[in-house]
Tab-separated table of C-alpha atoms in Angstrom:
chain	number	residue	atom	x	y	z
A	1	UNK	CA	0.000	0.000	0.000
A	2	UNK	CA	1.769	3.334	-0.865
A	3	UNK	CA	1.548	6.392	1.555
A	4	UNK	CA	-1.310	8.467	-0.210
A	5	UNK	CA	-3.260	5.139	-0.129
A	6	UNK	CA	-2.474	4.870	3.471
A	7	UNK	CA	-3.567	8.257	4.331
A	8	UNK	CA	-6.999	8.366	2.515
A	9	UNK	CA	-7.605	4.944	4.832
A	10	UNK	CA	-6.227	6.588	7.743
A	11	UNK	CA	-9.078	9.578	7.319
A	12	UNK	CA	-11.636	7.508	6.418
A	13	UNK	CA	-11.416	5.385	9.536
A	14	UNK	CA	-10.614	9.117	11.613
A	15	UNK	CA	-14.030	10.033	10.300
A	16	UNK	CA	-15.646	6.693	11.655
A	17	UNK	CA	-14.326	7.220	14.914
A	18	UNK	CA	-15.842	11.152	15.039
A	19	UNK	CA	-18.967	8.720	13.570
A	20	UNK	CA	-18.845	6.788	16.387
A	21	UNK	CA	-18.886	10.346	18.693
A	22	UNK	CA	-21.983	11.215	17.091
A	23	UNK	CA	-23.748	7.785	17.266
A	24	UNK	CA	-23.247	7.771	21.253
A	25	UNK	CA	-24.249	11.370	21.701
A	26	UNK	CA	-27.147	11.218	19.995
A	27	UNK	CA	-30.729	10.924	21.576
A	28	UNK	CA	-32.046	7.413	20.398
A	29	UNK	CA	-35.549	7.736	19.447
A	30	UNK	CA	-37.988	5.445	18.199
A	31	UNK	CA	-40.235	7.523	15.775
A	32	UNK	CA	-38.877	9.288	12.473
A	33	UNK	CA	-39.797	12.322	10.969
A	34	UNK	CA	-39.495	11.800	7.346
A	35	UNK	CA	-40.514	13.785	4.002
A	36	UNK	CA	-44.257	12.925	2.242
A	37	UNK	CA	-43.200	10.840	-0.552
A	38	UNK	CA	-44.779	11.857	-3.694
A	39	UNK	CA	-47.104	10.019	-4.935
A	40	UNK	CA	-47.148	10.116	-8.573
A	41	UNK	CA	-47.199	6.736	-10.272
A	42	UNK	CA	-51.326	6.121	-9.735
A	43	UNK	CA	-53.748	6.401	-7.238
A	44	UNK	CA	-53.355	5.096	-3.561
A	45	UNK	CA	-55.581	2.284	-3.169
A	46	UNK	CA	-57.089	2.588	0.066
A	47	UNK	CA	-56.722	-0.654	1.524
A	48	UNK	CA	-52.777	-0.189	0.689
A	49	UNK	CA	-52.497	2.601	2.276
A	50	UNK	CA	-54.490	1.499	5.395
A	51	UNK	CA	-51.955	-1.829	5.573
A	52	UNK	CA	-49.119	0.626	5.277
A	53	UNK	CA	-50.078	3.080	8.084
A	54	UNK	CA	-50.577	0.005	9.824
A	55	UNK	CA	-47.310	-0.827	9.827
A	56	UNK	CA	-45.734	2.196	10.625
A	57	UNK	CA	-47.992	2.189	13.662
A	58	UNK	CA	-47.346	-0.763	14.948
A	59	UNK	CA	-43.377	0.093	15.036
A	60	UNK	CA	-43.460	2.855	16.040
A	61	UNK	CA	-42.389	5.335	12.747
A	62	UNK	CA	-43.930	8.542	11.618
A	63	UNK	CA	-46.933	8.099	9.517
A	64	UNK	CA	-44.830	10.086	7.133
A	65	UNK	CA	-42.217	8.092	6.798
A	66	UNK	CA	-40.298	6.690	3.259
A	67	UNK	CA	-39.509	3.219	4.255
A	68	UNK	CA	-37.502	3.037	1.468
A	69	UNK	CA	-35.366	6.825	2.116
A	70	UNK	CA	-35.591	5.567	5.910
A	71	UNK	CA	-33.883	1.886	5.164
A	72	UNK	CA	-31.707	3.413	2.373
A	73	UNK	CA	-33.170	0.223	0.367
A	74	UNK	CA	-30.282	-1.345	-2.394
A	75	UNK	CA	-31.065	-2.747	-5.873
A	76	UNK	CA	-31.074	-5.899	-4.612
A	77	UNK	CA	-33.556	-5.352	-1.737
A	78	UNK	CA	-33.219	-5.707	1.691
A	79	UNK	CA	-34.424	-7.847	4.541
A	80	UNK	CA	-34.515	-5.692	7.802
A	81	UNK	CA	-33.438	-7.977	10.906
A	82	UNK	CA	-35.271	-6.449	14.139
A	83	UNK	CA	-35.976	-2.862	13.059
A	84	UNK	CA	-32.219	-1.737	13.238
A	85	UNK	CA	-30.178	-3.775	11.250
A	86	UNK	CA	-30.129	-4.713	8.318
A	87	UNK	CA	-28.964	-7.209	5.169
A	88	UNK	CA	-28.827	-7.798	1.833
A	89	UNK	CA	-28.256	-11.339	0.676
A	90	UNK	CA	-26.374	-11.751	-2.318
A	91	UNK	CA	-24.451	-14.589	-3.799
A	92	UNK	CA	-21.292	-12.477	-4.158
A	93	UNK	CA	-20.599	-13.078	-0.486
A	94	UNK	CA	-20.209	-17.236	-0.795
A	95	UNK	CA	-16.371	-17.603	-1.431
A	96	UNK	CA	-14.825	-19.162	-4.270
A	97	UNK	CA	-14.889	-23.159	-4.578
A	98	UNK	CA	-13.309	-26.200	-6.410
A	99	UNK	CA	-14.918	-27.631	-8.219
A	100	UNK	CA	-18.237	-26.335	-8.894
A	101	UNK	CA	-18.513	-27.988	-12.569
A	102	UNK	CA	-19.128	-31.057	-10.666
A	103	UNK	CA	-23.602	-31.585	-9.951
A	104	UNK	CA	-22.965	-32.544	-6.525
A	105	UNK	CA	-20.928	-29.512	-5.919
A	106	UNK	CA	-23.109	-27.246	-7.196
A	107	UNK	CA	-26.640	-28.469	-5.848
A	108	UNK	CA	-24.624	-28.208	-2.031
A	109	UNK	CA	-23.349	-24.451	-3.168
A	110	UNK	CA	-27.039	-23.404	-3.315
A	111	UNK	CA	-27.597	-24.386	-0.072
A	112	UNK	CA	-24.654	-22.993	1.656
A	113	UNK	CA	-26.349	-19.660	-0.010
A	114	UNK	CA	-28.797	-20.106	2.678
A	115	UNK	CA	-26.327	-21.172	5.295
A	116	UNK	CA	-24.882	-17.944	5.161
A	117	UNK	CA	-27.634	-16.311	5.856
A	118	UNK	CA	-28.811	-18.125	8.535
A	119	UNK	CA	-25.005	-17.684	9.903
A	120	UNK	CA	-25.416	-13.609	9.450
A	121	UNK	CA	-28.614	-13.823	11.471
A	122	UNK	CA	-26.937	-15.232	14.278
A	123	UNK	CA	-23.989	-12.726	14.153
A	124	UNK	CA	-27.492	-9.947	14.590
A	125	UNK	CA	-28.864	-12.224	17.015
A	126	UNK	CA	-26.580	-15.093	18.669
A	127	UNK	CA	-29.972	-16.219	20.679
A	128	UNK	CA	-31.476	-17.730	17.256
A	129	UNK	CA	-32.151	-21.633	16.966
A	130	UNK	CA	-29.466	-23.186	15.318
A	131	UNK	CA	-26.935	-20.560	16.069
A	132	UNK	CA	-24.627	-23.206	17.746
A	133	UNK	CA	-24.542	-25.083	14.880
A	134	UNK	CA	-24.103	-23.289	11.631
A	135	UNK	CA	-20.455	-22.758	11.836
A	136	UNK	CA	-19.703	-26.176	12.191
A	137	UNK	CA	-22.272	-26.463	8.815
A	138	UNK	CA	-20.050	-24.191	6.982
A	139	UNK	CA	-17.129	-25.343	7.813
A	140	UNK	CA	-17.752	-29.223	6.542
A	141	UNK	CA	-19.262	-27.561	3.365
A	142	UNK	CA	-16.133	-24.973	3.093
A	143	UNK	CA	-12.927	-28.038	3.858
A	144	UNK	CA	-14.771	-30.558	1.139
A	145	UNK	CA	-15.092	-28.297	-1.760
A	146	UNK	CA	-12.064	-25.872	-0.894
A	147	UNK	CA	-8.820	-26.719	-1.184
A	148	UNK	CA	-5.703	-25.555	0.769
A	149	UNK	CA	-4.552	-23.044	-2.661
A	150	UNK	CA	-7.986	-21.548	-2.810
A	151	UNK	CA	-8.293	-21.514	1.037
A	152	UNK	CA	-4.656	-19.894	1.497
A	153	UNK	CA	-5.834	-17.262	-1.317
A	154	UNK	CA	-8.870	-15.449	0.168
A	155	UNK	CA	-7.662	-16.311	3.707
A	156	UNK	CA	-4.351	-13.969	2.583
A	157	UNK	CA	-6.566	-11.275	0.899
A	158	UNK	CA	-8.698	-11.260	4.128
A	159	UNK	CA	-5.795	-10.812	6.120
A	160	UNK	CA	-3.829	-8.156	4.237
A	161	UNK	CA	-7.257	-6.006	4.177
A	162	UNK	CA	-7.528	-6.350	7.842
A	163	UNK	CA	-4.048	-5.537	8.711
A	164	UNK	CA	-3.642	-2.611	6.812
A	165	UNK	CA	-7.209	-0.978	8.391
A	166	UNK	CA	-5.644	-1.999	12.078
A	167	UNK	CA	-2.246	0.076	11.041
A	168	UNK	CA	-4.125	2.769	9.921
A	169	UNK	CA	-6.722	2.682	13.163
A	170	UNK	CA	-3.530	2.074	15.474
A	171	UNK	CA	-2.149	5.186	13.964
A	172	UNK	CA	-5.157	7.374	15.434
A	173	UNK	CA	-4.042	9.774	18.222
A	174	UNK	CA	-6.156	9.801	21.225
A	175	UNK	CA	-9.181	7.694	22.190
A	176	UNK	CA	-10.773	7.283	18.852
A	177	UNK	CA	-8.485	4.546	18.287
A	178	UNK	CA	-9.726	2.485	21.013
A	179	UNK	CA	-13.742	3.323	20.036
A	180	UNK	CA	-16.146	0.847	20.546
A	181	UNK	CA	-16.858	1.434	16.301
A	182	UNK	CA	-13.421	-0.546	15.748
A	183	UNK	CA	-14.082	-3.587	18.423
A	184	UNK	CA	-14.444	-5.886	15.664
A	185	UNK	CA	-11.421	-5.159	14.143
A	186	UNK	CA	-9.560	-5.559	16.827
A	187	UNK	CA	-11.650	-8.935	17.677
A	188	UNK	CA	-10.442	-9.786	14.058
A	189	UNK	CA	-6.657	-9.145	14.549
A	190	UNK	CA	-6.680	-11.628	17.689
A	191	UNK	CA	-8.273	-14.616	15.564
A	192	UNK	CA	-5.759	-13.866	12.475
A	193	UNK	CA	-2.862	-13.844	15.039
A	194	UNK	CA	-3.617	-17.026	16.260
A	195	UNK	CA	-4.337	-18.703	12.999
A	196	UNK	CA	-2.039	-21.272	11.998
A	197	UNK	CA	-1.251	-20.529	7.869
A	198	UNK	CA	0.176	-23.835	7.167
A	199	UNK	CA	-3.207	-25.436	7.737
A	200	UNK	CA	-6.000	-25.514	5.857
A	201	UNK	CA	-8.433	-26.110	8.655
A	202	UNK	CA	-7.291	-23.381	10.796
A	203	UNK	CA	-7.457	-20.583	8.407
A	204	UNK	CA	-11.068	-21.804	7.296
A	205	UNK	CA	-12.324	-21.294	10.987
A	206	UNK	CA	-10.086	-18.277	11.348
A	207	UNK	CA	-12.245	-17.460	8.443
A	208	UNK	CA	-15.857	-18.637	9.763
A	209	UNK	CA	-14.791	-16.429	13.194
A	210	UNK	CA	-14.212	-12.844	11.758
A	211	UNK	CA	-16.820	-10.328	12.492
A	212	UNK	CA	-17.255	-7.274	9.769
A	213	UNK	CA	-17.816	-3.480	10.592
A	214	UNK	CA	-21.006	-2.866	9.702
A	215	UNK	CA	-22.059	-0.266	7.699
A	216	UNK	CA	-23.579	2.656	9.635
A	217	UNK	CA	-26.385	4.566	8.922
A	218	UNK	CA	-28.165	7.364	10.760
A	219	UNK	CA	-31.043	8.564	9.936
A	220	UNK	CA	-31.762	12.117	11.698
A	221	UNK	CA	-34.435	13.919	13.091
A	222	UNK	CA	-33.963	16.798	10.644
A	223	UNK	CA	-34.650	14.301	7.790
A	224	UNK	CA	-31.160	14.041	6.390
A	225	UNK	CA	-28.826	10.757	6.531
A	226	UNK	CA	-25.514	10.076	7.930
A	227	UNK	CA	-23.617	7.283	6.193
A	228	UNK	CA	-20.132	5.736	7.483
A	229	UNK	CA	-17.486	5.170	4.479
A	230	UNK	CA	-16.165	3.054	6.567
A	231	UNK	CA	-17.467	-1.006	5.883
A	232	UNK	CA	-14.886	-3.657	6.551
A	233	UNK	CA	-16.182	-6.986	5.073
A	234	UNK	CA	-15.966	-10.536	5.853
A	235	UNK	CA	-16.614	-13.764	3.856
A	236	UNK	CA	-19.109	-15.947	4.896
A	237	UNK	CA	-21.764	-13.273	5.783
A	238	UNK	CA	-23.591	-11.195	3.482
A	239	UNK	CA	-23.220	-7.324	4.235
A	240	UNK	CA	-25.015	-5.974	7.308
A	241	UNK	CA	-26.386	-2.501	7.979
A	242	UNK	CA	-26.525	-0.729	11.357
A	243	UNK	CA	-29.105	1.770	12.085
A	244	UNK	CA	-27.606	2.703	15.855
A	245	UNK	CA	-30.459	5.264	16.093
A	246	UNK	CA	-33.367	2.615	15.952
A	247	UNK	CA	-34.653	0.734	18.658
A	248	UNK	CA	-34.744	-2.953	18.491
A	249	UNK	CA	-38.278	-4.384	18.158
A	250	UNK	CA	-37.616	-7.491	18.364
A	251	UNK	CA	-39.630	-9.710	21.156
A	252	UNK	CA	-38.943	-12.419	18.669
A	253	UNK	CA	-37.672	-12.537	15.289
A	254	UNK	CA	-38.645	-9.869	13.678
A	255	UNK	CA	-38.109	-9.540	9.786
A	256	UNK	CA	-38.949	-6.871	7.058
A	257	UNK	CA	-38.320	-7.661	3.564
A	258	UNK	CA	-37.747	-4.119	1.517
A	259	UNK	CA	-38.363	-5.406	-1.772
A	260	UNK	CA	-36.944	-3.279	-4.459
A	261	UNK	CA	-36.666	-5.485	-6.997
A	262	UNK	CA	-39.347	-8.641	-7.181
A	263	UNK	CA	-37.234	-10.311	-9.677
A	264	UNK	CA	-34.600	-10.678	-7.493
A	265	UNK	CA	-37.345	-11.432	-4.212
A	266	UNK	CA	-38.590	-14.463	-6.457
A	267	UNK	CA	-35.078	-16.337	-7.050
A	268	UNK	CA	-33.226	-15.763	-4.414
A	269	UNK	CA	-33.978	-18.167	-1.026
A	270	UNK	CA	-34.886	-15.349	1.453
A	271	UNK	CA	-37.839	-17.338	2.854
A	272	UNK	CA	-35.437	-20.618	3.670
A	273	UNK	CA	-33.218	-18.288	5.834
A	274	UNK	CA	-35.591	-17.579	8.572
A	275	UNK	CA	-37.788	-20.964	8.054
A	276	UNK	CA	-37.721	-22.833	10.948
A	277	UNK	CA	-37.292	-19.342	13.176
A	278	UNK	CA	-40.228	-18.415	14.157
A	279	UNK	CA	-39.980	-15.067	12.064
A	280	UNK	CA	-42.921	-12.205	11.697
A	281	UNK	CA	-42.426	-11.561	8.264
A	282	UNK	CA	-43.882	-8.606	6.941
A	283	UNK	CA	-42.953	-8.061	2.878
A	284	UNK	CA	-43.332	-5.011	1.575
A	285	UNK	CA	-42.972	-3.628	-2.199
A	286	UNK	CA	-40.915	-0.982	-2.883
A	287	UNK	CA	-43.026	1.031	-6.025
A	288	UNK	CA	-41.456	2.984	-8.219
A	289	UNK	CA	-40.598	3.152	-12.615
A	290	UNK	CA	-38.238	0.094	-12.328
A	291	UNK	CA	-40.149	-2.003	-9.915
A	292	UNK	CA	-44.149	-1.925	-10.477
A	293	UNK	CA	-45.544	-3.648	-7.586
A	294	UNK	CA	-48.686	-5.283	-9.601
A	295	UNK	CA	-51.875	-6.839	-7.770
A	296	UNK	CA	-50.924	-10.265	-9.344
A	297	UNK	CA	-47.601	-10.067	-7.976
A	298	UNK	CA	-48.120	-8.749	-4.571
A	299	UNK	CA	-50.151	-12.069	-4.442
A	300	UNK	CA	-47.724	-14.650	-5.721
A	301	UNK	CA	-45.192	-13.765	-3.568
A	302	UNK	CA	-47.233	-12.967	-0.699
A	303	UNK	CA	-46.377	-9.289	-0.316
A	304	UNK	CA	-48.683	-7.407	2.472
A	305	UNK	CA	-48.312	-4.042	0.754
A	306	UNK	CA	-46.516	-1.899	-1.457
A	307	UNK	CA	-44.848	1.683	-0.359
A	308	UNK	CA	-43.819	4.624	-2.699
A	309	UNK	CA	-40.313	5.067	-2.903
């Protein structure tokens, strides 16, 4: 890494820490204040609208509120794990195999697609069903279709990524350094140290273990948002978003699924994620020119109600 390189990282991870100052300062508050979205494609059906205001009611936003401005809702939708967190699954996340040509190979690589989900529900939530488990899941699925060249490969990349952001971090003066914001990094640093690189089975749990920096998003009460540019990833766990200035709703498992993009909603295996959970699913339609949330559809893929973006 050259020394501009090294700087930019160094200010972007200065400006997380003043992040963090602002996250832990800030009144928490459980109802939003957001802009009237305009309504311009159609009518408002009534009974939408009723289903909608429902919603916000019953957890506790503004009936004003743009679920989809609020959430900051991707292309590739986004499932909202207990009001203030969110993730968006995507297949980009699953690490690189061996062998994938082979049938066998391939029909267990779309079910680790799930497992990884299931695995980045328990990082939001440890108390889950299953949570004990699912590493050990992974990790069969990871040591009989990796091998110890594709294994030493990301495990390297990982590392490298995670060193350099530590340098930079360590680099901080004063107690920004040692924020809360950067715990995971540091938990990360521990498990690399104590990874052994000759074996294959010790950098795949080294792997399995690491915890990401979330991305951070703050909505405020003056309507604007605050994102962090700081996002450290991990494999094995699709991204994760962090709204610190939502309460948790969760009395169980609670699960909104933003759905920007029903193509996507109707392939992808978001439903055998939380199966078995005991999840209150609520999925919701985000409307707008690219993503027309028809009658026929809302009903195929059992969508409560549609809001405007």
């Amino acid at each position: 890494m050259n020394r501009n390189t090294t700087a930019l990282l160094a200010a972007v991870l200065i400006f997380a820490a003043v992040f963090t100052v602002i996250i832990y300062s800030y009144p928490t508050f459980n109802t939003i204040t957001g802009s009237n979205t305009n309504q311009s494609v159609g009518r408002v059906v009534q009974a939408n609208q009723a289903a909608l205001l429902g919603f916000l009611g019953k957890y506790g936003f503004d009936s004003n509120t743009s679920l989809s401005a609020y959430y900051q809702v991707p292309a590739n939708n986004e499932m909202i794990i207990n009001c203030n967190y969110g993730v968006e699954p995507s297949y980009y996340n699953i690490p690189p195999l061996v062998a994938l040509e082979n049938f066998t190979a391939y029909k267990e690589y779309t079910n680790i697609t799930t497992d990884v989900g299931k695995y980045t529900l328990c990082v939001i939530d440890p108390g889950l069903p299953g949570c004990t488990t699912i590493t050990g899941v992974i990790y069969n699925f990871t040591m009989k279709f990796m091998n110890y060249s594709t294994a030493y490969s990301l495990y390297n990349s990982t590392a490298s990524t995670l060193y350099r952001a530590y340098n930079s971090v360590k680099s901080i003066p004063g107690a920004e350094a040692n924020s809360t914001f950067f715990g995971p990094l540091y938990y990360d640093i521990s498990v690399l140290n104590s990874t052994n690189e000759s074996l294959q089975s010790s950098m795949v749990k080294s792997l399995i273990k690491l915890e990401q920096i979330p991305e951070y998003i703050l909505d405020l009460k003056n309507g604007t948002v605050e994102t962090d540019p700081i996002y450290l990833p991990v494999p094995f766990q699709y991204e994760i978003y962090y709204y610190p200035l939502r309460a948790t709703c969760n009395s169980s498992l609670v699960v909104f699924n933003l759905i920007s993009s029903l193509s996507n909603f109707a392939t992808q295996t978001y439903y055998n994620i939380y199966t078995g959970l005991g999840a209150d699913v609520t999925n919701i339609c985000i409307n707008d020119s690219s993503n027309s949330c028809k009658q026929s559809e809302l009903n195929t893929l059992n969508i409560s109600f549609y809001a405007q973006r």
